[in-house]
PDB file of C-alpha atoms in Angstrom:
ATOM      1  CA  UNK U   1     104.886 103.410 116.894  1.00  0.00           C
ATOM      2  CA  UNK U   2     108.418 104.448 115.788  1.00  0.00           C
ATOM      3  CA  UNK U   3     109.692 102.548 112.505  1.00  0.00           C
ATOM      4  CA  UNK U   4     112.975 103.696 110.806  1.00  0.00           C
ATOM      5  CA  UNK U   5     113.479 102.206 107.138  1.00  0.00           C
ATOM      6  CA  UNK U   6     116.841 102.589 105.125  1.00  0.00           C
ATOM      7  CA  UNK U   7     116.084 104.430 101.714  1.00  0.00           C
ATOM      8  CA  UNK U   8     118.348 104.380  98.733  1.00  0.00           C
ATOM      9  CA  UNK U   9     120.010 107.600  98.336  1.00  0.00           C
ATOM     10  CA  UNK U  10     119.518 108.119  95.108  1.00  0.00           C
ATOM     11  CA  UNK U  11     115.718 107.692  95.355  1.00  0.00           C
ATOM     12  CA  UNK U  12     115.390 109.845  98.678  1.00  0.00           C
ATOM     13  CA  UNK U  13     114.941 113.247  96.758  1.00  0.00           C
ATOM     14  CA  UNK U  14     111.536 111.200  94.522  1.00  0.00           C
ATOM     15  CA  UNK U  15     110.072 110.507  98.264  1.00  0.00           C
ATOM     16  CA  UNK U  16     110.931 114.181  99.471  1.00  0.00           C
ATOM     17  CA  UNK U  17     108.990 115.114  96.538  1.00  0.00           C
ATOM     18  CA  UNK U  18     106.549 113.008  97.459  1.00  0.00           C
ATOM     19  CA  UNK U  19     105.719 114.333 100.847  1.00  0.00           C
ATOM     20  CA  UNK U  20     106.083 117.843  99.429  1.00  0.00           C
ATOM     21  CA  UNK U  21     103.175 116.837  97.733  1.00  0.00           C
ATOM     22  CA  UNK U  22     100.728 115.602  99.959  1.00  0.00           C
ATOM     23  CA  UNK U  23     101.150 118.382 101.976  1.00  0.00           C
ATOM     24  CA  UNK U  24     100.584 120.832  99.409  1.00  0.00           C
ATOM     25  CA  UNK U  25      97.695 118.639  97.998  1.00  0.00           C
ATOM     26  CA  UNK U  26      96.061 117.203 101.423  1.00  0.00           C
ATOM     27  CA  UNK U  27      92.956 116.041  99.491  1.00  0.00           C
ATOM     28  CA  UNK U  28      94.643 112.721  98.330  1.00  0.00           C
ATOM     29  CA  UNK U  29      94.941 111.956 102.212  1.00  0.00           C
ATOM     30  CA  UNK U  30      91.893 111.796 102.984  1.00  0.00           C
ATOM     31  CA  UNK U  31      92.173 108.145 102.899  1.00  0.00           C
ATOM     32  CA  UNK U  32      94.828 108.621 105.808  1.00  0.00           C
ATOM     33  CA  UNK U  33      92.615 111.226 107.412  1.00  0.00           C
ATOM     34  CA  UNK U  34      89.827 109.187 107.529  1.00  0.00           C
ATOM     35  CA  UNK U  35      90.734 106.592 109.733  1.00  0.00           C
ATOM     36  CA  UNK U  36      89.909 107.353 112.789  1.00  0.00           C
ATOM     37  CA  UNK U  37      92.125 105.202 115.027  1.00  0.00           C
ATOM     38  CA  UNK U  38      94.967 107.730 114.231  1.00  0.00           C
ATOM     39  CA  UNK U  39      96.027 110.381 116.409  1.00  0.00           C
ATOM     40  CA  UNK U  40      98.831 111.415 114.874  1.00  0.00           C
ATOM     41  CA  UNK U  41     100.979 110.850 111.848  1.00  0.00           C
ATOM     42  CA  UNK U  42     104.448 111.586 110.604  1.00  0.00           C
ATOM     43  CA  UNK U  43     107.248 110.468 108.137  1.00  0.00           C
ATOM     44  CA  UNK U  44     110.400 112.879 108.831  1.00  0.00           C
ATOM     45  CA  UNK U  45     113.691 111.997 106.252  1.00  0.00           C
ATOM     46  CA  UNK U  46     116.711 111.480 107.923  1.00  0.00           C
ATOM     47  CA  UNK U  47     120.125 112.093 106.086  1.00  0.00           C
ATOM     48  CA  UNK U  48     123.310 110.921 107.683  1.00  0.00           C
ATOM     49  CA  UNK U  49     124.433 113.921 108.776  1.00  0.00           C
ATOM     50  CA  UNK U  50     121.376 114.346 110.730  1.00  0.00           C
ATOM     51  CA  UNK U  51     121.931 111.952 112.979  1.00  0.00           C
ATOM     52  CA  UNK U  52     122.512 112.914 116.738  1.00  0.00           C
ATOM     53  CA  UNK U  53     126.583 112.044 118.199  1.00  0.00           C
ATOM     54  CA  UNK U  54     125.345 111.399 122.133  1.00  0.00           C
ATOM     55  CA  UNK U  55     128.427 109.813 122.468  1.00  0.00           C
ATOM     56  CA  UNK U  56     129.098 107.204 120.789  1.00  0.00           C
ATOM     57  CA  UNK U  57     131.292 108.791 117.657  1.00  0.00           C
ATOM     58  CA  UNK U  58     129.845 109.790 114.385  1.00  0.00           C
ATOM     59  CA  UNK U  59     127.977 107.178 112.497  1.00  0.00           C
ATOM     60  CA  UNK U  60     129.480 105.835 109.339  1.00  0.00           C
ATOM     61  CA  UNK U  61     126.048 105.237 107.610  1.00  0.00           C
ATOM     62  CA  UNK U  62     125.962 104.035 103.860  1.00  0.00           C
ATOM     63  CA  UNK U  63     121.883 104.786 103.596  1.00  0.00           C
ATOM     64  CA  UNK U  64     119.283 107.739 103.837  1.00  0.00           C
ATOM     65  CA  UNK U  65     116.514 106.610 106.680  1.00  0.00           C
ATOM     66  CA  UNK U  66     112.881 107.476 106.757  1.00  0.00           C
ATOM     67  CA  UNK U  67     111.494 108.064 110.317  1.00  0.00           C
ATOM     68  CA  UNK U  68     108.025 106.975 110.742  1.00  0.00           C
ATOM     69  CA  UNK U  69     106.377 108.325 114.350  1.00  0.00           C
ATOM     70  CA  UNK U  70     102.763 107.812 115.032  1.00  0.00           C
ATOM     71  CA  UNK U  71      99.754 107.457 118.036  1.00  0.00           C
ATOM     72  CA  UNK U  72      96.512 105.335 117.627  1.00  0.00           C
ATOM     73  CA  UNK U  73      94.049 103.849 119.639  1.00  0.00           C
ATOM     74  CA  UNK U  74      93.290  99.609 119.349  1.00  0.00           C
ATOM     75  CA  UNK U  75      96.225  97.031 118.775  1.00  0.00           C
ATOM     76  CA  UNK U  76      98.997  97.043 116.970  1.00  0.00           C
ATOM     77  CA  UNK U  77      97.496  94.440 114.485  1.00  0.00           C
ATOM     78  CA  UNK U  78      94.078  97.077 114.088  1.00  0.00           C
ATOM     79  CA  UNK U  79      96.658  99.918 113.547  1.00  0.00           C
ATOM     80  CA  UNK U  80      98.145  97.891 110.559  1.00  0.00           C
ATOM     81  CA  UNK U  81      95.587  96.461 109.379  1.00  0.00           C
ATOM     82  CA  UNK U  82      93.858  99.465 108.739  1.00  0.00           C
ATOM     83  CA  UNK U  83      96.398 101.338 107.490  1.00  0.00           C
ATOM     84  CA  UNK U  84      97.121  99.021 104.618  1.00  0.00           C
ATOM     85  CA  UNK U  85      93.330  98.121 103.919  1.00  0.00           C
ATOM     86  CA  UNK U  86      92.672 101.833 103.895  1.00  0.00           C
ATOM     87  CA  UNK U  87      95.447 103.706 101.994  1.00  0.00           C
ATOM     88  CA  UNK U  88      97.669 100.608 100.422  1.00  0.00           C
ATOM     89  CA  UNK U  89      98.787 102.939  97.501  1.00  0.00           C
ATOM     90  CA  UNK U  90      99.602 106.174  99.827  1.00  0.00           C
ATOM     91  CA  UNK U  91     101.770 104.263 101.803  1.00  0.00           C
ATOM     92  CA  UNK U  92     103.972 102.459  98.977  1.00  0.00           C
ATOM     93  CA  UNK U  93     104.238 106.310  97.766  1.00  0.00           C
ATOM     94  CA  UNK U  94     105.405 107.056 101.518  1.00  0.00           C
ATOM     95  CA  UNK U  95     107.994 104.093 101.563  1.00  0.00           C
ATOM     96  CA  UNK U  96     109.070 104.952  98.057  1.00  0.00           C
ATOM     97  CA  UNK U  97     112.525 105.117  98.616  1.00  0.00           C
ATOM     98  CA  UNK U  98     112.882 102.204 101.192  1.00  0.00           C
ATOM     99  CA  UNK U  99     114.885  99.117 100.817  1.00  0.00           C
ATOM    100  CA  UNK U 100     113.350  95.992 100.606  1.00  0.00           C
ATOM    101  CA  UNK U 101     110.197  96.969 101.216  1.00  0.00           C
ATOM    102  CA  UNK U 102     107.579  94.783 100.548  1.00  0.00           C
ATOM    103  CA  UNK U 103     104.504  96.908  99.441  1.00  0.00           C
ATOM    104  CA  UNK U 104     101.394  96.908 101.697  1.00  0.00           C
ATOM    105  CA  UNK U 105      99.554  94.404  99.998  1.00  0.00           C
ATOM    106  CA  UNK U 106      99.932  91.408 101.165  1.00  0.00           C
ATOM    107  CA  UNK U 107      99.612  92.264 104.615  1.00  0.00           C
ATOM    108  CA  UNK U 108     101.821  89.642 106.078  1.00  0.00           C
ATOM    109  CA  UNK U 109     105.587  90.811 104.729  1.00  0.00           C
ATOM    110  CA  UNK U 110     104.287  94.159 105.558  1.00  0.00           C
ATOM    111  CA  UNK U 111     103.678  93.322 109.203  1.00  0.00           C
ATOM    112  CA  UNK U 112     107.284  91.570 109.106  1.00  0.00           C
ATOM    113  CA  UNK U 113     108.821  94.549 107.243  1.00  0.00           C
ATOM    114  CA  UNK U 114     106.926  97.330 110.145  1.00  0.00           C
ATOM    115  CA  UNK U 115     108.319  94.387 113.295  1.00  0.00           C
ATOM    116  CA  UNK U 116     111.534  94.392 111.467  1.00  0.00           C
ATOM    117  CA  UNK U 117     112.504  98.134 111.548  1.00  0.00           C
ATOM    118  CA  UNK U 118     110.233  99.283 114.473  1.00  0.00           C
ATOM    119  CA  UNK U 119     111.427 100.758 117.198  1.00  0.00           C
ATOM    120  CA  UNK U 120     109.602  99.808 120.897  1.00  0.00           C
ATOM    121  CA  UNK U 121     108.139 102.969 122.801  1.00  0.00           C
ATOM    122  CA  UNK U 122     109.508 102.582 126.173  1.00  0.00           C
ATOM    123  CA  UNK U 123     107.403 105.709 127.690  1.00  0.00           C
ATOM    124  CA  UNK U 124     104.421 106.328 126.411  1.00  0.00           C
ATOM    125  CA  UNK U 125     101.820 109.118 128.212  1.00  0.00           C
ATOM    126  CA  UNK U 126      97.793 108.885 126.879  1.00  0.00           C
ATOM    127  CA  UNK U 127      96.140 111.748 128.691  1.00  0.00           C
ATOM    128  CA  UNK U 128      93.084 110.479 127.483  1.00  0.00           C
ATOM    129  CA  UNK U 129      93.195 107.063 128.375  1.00  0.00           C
ATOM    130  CA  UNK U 130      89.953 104.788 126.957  1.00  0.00           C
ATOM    131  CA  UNK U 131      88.732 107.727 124.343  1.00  0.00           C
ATOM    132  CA  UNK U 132      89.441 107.669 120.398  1.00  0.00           C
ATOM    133  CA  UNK U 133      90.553 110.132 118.523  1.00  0.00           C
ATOM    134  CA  UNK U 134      86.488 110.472 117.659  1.00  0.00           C
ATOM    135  CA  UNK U 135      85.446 110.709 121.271  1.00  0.00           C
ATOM    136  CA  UNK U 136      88.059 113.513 121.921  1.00  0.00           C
ATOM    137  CA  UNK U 137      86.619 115.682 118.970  1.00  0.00           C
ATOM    138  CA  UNK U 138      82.737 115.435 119.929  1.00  0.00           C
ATOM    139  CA  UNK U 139      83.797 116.049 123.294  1.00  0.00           C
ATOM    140  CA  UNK U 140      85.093 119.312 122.230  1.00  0.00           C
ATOM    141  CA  UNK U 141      81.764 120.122 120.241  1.00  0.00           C
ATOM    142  CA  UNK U 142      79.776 119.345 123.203  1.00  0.00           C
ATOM    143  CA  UNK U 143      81.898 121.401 125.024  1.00  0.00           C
ATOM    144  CA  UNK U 144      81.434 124.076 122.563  1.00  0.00           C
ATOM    145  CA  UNK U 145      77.556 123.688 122.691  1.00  0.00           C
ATOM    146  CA  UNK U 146      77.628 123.789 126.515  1.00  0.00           C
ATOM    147  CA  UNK U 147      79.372 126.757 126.152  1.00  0.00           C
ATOM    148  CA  UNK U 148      76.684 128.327 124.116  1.00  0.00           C
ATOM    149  CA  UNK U 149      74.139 127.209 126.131  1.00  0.00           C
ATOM    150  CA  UNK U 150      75.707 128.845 129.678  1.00  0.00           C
ATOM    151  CA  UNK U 151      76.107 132.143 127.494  1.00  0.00           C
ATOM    152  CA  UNK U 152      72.289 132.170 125.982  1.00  0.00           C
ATOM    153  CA  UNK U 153      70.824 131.468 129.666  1.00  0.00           C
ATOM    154  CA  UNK U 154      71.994 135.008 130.685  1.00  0.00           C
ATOM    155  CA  UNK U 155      69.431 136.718 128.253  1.00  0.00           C
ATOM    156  CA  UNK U 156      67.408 134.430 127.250  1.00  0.00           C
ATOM    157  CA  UNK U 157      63.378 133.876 127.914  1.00  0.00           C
ATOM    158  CA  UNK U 158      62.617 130.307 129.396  1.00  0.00           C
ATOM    159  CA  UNK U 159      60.848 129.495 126.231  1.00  0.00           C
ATOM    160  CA  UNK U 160      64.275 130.515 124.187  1.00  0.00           C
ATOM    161  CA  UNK U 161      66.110 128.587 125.767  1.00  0.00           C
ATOM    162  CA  UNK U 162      64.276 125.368 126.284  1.00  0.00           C
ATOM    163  CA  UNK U 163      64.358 125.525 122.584  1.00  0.00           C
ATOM    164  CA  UNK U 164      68.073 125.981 122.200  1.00  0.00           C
ATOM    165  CA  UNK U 165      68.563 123.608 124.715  1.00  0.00           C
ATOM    166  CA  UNK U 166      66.084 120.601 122.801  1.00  0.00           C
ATOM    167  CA  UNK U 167      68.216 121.555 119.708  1.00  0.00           C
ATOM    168  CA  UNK U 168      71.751 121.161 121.207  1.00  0.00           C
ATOM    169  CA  UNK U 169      70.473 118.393 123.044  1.00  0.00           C
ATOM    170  CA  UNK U 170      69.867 116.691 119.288  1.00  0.00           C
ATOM    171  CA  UNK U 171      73.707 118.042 117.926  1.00  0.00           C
ATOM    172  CA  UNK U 172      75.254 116.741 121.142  1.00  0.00           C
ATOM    173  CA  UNK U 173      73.541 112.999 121.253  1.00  0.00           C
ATOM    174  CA  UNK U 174      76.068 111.249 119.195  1.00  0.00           C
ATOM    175  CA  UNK U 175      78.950 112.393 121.727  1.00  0.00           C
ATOM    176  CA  UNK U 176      76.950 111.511 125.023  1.00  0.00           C
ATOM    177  CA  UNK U 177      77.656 108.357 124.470  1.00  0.00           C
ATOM    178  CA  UNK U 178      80.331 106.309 127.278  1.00  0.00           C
ATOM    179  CA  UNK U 179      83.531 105.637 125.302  1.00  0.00           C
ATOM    180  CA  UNK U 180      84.764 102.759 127.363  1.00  0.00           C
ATOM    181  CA  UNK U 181      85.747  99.958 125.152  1.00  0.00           C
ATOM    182  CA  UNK U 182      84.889  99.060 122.049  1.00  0.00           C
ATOM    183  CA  UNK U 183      83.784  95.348 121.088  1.00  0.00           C
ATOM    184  CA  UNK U 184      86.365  93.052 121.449  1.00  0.00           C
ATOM    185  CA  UNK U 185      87.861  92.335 117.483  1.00  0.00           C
ATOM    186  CA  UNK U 186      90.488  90.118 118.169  1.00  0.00           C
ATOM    187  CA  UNK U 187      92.338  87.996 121.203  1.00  0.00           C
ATOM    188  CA  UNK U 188      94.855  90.919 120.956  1.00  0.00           C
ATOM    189  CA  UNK U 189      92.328  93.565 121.671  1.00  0.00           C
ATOM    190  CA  UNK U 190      90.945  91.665 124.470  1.00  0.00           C
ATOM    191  CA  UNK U 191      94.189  91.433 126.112  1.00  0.00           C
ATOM    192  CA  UNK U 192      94.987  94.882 125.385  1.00  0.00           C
ATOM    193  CA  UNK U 193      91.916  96.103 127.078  1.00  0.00           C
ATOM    194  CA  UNK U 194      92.560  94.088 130.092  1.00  0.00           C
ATOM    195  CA  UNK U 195      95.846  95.498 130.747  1.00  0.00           C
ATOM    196  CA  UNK U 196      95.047  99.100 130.336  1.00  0.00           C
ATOM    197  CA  UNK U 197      91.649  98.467 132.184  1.00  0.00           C
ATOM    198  CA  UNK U 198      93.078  99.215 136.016  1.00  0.00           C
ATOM    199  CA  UNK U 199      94.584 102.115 134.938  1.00  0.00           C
ATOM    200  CA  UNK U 200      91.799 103.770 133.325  1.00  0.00           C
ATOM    201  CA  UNK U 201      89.655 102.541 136.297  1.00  0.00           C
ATOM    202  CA  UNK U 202      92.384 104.701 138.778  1.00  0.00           C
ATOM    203  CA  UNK U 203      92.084 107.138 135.830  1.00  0.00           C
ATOM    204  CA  UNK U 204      88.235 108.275 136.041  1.00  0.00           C
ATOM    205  CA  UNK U 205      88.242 107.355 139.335  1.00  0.00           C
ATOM    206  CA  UNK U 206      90.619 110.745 139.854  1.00  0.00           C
ATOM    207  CA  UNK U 207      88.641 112.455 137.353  1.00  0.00           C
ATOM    208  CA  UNK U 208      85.315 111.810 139.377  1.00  0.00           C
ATOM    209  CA  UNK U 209      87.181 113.136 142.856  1.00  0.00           C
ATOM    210  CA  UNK U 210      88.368 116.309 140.802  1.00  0.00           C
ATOM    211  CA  UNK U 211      84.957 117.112 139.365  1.00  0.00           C
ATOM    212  CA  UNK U 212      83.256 116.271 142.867  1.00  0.00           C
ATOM    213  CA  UNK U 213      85.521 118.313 144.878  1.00  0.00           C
ATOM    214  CA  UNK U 214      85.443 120.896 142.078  1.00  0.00           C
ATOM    215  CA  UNK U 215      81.270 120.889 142.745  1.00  0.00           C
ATOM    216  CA  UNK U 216      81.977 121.302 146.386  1.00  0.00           C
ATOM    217  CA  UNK U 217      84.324 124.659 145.903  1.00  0.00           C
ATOM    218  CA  UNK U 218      81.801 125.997 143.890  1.00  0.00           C
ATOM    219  CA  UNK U 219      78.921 125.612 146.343  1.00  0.00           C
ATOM    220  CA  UNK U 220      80.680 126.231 149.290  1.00  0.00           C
TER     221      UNK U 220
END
């Protein structure tokens, strides 16, 4: 999602402030940090002289902007949703500066305000098409306690390891589980699922030939 919001200049240097802030107090974002659906979040402040000349002449711009960038997993309508259910306060702080803007609560102008100013991704690459920001993280710890495991097998008595193998075995259930999709929370999920499903068919279907033939080299 890419949203760019005009902000009064005379109120930009309050939200640079702001985001000075957070960053140097990351604690009160925890709400933000706790929602899982995001990958990754980012409000950049944009003064006119920033602005790129590709061509087209310099821009004769009468407003600061606040550039908004950000990846999640789910629908557009989750993304929102949960944003302004879980951290309604953090992100009128955020959008301080910006005109008109309607406050997250209620959600509806904020929905019109974020279709209003929001830019539409034309490319967008997911190298981990199907898996949440949570499935990519236990995935990593499993990956971890393989690691372990592979490295304790060199010098380790059966009985050693069969232990440290029942006890990683216990840290690694809650990531062994098949990501796939998730239950189906709205007509707009559902449709999003279907039209990402044949590619992350095609998708684990190459990951599959890569491992197998991967198996092979290693045997042969």
């Amino acid at each position: 999602m890419n949203v760019v919001t005009p902000s009064h200049p005379r109120n930009t240097w309050i939200n640079r402030l702001l985001f000075m802030a957070s960053r140097g107090l990351p604690e009160n974002l925890l709400g933000l940090l706790g929602l899982s659906l995001i990958h990754f979040a980012r409000w950049v402040i944009l003064k006119p002289a920033d602005w790129p000349n590709l061509g087209q002449g310099k821009e004769e711009l009468q407003n600061d902007y606040v550039l908004f960038c950000s990846n999640f997993n789910g629908t557009w309508d989750q993304y929102i949703d949960a944003f302004s259910d879980g951290i309604p306060s953090g992100l009128d702080l955020f959008w301080y500066s910006a005109i008109k803007y309607p406050k997250s609560i209620p959600i509806t102008p904020f929905k019109n305000y974020i279709t209003f100013n929001q830019i539409d991704t034309d490319y967008y690459y997911n190298a981990t098409p199907g898996s949440a920001q949570r499935d990519i993280k236990t995935s990593l710890a499993i990956y971890d306690q393989v690691l372990k495991l592979v490295d304790l097998h060199k010098h380790s008595s059966p009985e050693e390891f069969a232990a440290a193998f029942r006890k990683a075995a216990y840290n690694m259930q809650i990531g062994l589980g098949d990501p796939g999709f998730g239950p189906v929370a709205s007509l707009a999920t559902e449709a999003a699922d279907e039209n990402r499903k044949d590619y992350v068919e095609r998708s684990q279907e190459r990951f599959q030939g890569l491992r197998s033939l991967r198996k092979e080299q290693k045997n042969a």
